[in-house]
PDB file of C-alpha atoms in Angstrom:
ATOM      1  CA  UNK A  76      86.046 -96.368  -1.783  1.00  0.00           C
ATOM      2  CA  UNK A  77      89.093 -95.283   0.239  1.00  0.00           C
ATOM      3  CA  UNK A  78      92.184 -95.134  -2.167  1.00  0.00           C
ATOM      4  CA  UNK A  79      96.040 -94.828  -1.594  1.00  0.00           C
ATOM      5  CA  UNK A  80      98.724 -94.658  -4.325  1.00  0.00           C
ATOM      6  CA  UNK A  81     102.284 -95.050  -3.939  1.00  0.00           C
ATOM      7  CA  UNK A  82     104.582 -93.845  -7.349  1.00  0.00           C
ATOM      8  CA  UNK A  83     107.202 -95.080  -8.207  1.00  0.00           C
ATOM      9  CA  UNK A  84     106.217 -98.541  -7.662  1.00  0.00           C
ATOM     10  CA  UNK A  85     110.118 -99.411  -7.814  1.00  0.00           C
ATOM     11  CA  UNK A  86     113.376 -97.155  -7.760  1.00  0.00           C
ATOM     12  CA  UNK A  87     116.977 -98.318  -8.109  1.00  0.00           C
ATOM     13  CA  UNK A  88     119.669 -95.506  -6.805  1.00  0.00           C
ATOM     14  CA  UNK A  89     123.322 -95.547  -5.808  1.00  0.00           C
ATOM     15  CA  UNK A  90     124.258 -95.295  -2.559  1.00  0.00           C
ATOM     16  CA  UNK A  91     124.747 -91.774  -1.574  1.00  0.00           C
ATOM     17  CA  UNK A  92     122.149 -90.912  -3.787  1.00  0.00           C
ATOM     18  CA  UNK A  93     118.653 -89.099  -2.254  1.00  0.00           C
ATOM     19  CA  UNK A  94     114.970 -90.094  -3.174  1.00  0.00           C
ATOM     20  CA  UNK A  95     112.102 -89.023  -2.810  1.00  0.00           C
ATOM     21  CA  UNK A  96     108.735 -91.779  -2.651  1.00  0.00           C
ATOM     22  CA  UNK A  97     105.444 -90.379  -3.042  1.00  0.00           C
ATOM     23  CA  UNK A  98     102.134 -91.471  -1.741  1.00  0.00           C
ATOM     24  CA  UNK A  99      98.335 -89.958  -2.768  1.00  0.00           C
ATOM     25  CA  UNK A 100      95.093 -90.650  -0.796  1.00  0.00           C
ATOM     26  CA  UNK A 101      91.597 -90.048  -1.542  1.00  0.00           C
ATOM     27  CA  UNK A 102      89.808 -91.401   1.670  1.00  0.00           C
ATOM     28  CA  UNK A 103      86.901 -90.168   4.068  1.00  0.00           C
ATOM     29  CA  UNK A 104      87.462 -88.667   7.151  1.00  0.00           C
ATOM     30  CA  UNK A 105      91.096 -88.136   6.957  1.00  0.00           C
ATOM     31  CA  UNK A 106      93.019 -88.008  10.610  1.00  0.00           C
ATOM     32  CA  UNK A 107      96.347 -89.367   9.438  1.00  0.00           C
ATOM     33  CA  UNK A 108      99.051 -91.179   7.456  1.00  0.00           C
ATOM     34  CA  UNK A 109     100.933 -93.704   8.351  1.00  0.00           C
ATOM     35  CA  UNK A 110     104.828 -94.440   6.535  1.00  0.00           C
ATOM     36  CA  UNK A 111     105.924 -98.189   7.354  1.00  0.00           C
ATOM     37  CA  UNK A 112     109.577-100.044   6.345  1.00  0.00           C
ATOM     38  CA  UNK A 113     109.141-103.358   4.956  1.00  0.00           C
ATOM     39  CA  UNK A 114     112.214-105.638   4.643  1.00  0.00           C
ATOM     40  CA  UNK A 115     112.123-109.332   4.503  1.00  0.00           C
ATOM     41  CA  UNK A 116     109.660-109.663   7.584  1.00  0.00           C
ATOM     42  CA  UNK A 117     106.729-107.261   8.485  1.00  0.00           C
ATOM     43  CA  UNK A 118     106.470-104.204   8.225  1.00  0.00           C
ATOM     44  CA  UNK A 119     108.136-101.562  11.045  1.00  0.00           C
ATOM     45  CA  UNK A 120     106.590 -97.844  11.442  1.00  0.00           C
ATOM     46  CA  UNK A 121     108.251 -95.486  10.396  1.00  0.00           C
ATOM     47  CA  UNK A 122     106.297 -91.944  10.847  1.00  0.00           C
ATOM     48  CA  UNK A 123     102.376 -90.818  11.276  1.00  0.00           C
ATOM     49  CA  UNK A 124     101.702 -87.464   9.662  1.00  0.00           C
ATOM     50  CA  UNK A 125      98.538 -85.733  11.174  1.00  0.00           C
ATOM     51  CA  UNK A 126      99.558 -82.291  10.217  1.00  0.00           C
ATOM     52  CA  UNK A 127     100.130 -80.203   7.175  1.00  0.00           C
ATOM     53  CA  UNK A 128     103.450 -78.886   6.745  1.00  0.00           C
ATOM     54  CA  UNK A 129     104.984 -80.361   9.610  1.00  0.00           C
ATOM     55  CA  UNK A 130     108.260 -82.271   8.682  1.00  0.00           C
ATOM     56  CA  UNK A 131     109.125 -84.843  10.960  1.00  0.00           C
ATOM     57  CA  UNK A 132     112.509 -86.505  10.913  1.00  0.00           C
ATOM     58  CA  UNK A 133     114.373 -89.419  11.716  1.00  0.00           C
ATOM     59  CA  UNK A 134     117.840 -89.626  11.038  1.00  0.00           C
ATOM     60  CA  UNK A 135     117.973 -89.057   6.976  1.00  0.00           C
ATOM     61  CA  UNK A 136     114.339 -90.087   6.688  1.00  0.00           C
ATOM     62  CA  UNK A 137     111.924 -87.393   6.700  1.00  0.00           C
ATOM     63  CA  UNK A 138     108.045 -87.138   5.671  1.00  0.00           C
ATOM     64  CA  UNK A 139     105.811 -84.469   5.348  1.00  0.00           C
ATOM     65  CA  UNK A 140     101.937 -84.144   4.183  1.00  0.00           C
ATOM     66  CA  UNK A 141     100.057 -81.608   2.257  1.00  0.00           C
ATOM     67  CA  UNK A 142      96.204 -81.829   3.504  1.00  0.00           C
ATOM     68  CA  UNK A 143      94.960 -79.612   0.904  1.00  0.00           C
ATOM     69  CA  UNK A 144      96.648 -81.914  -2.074  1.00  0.00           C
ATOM     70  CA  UNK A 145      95.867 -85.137  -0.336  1.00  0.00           C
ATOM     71  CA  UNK A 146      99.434 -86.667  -0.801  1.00  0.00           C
ATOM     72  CA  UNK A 147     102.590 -87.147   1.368  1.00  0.00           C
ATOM     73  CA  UNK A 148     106.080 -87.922   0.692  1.00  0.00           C
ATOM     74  CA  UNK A 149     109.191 -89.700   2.194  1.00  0.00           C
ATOM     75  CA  UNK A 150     112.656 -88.478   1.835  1.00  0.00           C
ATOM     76  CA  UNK A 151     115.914 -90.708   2.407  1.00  0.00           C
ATOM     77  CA  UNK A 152     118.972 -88.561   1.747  1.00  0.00           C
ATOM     78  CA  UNK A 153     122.303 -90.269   1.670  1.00  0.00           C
ATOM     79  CA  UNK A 154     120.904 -93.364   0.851  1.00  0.00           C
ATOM     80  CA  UNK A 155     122.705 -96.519   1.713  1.00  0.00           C
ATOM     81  CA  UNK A 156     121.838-100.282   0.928  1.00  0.00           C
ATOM     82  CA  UNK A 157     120.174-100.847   4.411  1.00  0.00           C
ATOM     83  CA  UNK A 158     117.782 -98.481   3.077  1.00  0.00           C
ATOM     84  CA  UNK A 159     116.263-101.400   0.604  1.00  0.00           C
ATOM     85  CA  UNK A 160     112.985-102.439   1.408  1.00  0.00           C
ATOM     86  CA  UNK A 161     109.336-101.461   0.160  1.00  0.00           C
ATOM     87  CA  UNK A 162     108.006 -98.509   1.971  1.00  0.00           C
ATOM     88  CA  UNK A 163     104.220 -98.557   2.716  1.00  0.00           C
ATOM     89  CA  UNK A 164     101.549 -96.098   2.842  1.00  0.00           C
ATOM     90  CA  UNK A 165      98.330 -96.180   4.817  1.00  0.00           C
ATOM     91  CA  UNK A 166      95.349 -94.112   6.015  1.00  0.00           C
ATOM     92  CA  UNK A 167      93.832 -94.784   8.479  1.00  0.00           C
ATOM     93  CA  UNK A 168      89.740 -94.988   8.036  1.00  0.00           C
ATOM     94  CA  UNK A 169      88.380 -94.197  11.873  1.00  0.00           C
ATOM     95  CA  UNK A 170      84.989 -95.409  10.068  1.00  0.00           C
ATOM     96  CA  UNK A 171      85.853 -98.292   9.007  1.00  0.00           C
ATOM     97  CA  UNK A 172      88.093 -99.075  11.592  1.00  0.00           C
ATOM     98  CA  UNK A 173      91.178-100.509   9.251  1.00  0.00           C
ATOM     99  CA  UNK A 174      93.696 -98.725   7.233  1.00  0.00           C
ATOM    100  CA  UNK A 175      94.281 -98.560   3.574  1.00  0.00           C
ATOM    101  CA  UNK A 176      97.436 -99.429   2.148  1.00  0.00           C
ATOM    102  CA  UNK A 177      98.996 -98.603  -1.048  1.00  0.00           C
ATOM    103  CA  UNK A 178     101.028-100.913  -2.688  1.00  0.00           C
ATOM    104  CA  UNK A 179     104.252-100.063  -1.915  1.00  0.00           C
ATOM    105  CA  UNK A 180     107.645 -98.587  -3.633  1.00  0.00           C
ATOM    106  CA  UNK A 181     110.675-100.785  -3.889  1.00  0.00           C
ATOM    107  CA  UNK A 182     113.533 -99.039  -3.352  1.00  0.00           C
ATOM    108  CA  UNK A 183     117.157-100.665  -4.368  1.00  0.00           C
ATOM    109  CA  UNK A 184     119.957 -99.097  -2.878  1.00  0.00           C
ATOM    110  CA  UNK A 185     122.874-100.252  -5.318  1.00  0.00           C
ATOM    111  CA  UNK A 186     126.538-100.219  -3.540  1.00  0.00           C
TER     112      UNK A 186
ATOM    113  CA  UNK B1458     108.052 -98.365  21.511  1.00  0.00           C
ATOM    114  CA  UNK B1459     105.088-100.599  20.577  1.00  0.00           C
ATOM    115  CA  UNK B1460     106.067-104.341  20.368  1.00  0.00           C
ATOM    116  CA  UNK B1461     103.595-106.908  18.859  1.00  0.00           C
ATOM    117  CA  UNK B1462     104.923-110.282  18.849  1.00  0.00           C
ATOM    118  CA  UNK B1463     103.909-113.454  17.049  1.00  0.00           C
ATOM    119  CA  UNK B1464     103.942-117.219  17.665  1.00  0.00           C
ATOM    120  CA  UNK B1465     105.191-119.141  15.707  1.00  0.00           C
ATOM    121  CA  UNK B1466     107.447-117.209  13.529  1.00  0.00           C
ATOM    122  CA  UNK B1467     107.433-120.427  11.095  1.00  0.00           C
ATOM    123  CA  UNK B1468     105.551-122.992  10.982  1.00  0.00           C
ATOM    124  CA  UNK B1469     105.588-126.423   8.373  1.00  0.00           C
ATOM    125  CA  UNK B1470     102.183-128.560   8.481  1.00  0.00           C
ATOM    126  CA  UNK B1471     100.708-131.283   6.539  1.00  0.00           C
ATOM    127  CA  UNK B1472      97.625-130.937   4.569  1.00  0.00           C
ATOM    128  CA  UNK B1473      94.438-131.325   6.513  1.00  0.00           C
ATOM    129  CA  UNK B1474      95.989-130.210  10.060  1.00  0.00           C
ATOM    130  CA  UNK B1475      95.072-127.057  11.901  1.00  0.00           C
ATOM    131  CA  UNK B1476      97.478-124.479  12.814  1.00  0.00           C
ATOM    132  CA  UNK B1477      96.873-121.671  15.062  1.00  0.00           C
ATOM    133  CA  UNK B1478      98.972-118.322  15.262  1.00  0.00           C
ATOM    134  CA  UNK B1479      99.145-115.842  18.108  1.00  0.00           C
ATOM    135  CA  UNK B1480      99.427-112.423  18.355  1.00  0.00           C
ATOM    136  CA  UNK B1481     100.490-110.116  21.269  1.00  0.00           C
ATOM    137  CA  UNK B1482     100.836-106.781  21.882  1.00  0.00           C
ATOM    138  CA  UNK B1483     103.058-107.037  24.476  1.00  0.00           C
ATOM    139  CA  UNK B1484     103.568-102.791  25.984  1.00  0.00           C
ATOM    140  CA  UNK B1485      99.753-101.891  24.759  1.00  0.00           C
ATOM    141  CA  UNK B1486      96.908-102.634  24.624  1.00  0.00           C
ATOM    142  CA  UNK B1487      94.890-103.104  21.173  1.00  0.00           C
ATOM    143  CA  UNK B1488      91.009-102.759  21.066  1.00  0.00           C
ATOM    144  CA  UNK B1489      91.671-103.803  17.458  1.00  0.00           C
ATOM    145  CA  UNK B1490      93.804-106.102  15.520  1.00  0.00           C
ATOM    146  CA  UNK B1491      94.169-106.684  12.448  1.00  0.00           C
ATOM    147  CA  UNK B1492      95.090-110.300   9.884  1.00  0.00           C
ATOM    148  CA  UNK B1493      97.098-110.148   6.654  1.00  0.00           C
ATOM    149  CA  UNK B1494      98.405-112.230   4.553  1.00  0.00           C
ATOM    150  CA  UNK B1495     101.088-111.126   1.902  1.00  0.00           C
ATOM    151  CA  UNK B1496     102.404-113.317  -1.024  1.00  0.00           C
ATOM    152  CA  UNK B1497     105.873-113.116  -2.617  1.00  0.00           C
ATOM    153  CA  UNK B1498     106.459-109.902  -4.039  1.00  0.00           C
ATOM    154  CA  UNK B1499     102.747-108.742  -3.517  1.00  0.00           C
ATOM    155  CA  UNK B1500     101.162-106.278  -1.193  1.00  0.00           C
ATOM    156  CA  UNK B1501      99.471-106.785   1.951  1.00  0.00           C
ATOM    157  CA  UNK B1502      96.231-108.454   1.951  1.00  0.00           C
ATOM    158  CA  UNK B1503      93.828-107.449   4.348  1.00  0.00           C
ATOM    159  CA  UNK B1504      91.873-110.677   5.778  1.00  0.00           C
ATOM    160  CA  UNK B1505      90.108-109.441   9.174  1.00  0.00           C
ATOM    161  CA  UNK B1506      89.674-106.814  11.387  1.00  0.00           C
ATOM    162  CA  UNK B1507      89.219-108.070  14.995  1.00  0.00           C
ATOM    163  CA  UNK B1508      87.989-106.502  18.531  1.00  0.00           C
ATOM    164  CA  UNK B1509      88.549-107.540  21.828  1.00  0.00           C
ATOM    165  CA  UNK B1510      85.526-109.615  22.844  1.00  0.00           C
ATOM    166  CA  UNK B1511      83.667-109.467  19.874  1.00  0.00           C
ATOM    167  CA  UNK B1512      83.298-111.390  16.604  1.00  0.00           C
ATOM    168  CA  UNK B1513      85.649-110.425  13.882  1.00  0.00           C
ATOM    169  CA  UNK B1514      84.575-108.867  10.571  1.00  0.00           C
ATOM    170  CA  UNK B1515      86.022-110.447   7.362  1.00  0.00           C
ATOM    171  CA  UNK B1516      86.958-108.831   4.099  1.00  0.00           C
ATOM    172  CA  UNK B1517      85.500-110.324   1.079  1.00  0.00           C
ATOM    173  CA  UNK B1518      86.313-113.240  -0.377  1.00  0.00           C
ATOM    174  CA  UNK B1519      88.131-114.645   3.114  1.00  0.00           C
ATOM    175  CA  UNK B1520      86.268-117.781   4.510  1.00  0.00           C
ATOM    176  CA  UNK B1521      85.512-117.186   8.108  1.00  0.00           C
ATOM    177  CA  UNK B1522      85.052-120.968   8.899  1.00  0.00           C
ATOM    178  CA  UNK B1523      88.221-121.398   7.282  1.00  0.00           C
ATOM    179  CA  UNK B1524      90.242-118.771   9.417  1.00  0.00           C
ATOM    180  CA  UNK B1525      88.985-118.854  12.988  1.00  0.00           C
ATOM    181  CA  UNK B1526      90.049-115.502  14.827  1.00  0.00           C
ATOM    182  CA  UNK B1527      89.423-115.033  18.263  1.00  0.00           C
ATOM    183  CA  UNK B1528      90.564-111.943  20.134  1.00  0.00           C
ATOM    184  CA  UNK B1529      89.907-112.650  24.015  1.00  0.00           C
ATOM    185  CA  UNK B1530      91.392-110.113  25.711  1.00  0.00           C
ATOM    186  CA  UNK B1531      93.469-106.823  24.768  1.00  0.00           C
ATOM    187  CA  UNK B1532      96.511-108.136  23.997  1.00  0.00           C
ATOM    188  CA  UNK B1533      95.931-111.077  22.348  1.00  0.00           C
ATOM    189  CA  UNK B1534      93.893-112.546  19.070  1.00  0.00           C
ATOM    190  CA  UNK B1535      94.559-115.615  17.348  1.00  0.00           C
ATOM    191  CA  UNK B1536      94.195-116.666  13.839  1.00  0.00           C
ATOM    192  CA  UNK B1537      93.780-120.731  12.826  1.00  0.00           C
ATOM    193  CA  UNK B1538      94.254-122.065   9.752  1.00  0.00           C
ATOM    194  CA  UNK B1539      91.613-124.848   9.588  1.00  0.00           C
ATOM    195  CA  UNK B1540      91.975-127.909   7.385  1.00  0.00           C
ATOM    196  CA  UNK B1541      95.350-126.415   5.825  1.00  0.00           C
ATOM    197  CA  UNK B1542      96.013-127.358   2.070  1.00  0.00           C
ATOM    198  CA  UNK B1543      98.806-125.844   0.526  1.00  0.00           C
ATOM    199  CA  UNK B1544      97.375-122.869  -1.063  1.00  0.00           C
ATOM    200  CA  UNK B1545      97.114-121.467   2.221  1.00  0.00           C
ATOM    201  CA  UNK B1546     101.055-120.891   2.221  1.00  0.00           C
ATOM    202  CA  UNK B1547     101.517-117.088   3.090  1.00  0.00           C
ATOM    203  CA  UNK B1548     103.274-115.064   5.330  1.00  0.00           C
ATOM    204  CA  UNK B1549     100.953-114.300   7.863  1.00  0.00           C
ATOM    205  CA  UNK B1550     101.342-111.001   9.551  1.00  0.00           C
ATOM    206  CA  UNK B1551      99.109-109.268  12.391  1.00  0.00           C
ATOM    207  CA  UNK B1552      98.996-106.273  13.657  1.00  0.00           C
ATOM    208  CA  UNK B1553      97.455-104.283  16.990  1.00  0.00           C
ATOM    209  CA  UNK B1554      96.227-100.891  17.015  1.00  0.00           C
ATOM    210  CA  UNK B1555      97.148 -98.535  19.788  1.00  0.00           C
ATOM    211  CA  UNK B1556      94.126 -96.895  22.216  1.00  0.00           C
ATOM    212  CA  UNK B1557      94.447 -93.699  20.115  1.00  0.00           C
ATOM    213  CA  UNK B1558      93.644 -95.876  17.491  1.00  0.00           C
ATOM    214  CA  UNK B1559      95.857 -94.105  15.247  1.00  0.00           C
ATOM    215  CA  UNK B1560      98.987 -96.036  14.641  1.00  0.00           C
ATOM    216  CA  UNK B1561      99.144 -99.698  13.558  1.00  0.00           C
ATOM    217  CA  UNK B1562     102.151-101.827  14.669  1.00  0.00           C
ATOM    218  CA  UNK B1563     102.713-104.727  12.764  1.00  0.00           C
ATOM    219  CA  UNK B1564     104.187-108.294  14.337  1.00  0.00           C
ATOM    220  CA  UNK B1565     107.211-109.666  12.757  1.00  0.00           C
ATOM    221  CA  UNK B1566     104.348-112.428  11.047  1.00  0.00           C
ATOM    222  CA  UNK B1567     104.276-116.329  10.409  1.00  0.00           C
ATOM    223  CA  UNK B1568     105.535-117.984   7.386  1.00  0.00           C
ATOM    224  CA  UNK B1569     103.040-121.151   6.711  1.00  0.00           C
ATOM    225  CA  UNK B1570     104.439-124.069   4.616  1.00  0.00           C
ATOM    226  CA  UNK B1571     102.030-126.757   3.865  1.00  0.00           C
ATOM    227  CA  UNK B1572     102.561-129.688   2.076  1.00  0.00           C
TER     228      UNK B1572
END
């Protein structure tokens, strides 16, 4: 059975401060990795990570994956309070033909 | 980017009525879509997976008679809540998977009340 976990499963910062969220897989026929933002409403994408060793980057956000130790993790530097929210992981299982999620890390950006 | 809407965003019934939810992806289209539900301060629940023109598949322990889902064409499935009764208040949320069938984009999801 496909897993995902997310750790920490909650973080409180300051603003200004930067964290890191991590997320671990252990699924069949691995093509990607999805990051999502969840606020109050539904979730909004964030990144998909196909490639080891690739950063990609969005503003202070930035995610990369390691194939070969089956995790990922998502950076927010200079946090601020809009960064609160739980941030989701998911792989994708092509198989399957749904994704599985982890459970999430809620982050608290304290002013 | 891709937008998937949903209609209605909230939605307040009385027990025993029918309510029915649409998704749309409205730049895309989605071969697949997928039906969660998520409860305060818990993590998405995964209730169907759904493809254009044919008959959803349900994930254990969801009642297919009870949620109808019907994905006609390739930009739009619909979920109804049949026979509502109050423990079916949840926030709703669907999303629609792009052709490359890679990325999921989620819609901005239905908050049931029933009383």
């Amino acid at each position: 059975e496909d897993k995902v976990v997310q750790s920490p499963l909650s973080l409180v910062v300051h603003e200004g401060d930067t964290v890191t969220l991590n997320c671990s897989y252990e699924v069949t026929n691995f093509r990607s990795l999805l990051w999502y933002k969840q606020e109050k409403k539904a979730p909004t994408f964030l990144f998909m990570l196909t490639s080891s060793g690739i950063e990609k980057k969005s503003g202070r956000l930035s995610s990369i994956l390691d194939k070969k130790e089956l995790f990922s993790i998502l950076n927010i530097t200079a946090t601020q309070t809009g960064d609160s929210a739980v941030y989701l992981c998911a792989v994708p299982n092509t198989n399957a033909g749904k994704s599985t999620f982890g459970d999430g890390t809620t982050l608290t950006v304290k002013p | 980017g891709a937008v998937v809407s949903q209609h209605p965003s909230w939605v307040i019934c009385k027990s025993g009525t029918s309510v029915k939810i649409e998704c749309r992806s409205l730049d895309f289209q989605a071969t697949t879509m997928f039906w969660y539900r998520q409860f305060p301060k818990q993590s998405l629940m995964l209730m169907a997976t759904s493809n254009e023109g044919s008959k959803a598949t349900y994930e254990q322990g969801v009642e297919k008679d009870k949620f109808l889902i019907n994905h006609a064409s390739l930009t739009l499935s619909t979920l109804t809540v049949t026979s509502a009764h109050p423990e079916d208040s949840s926030f709703y949320i669907c999303s629609a998977r792009d052709v490359a069938g890679e990325t999921q984009y989620f819609g901005p999801g239905t908050r049931l009340l029933v009383l």
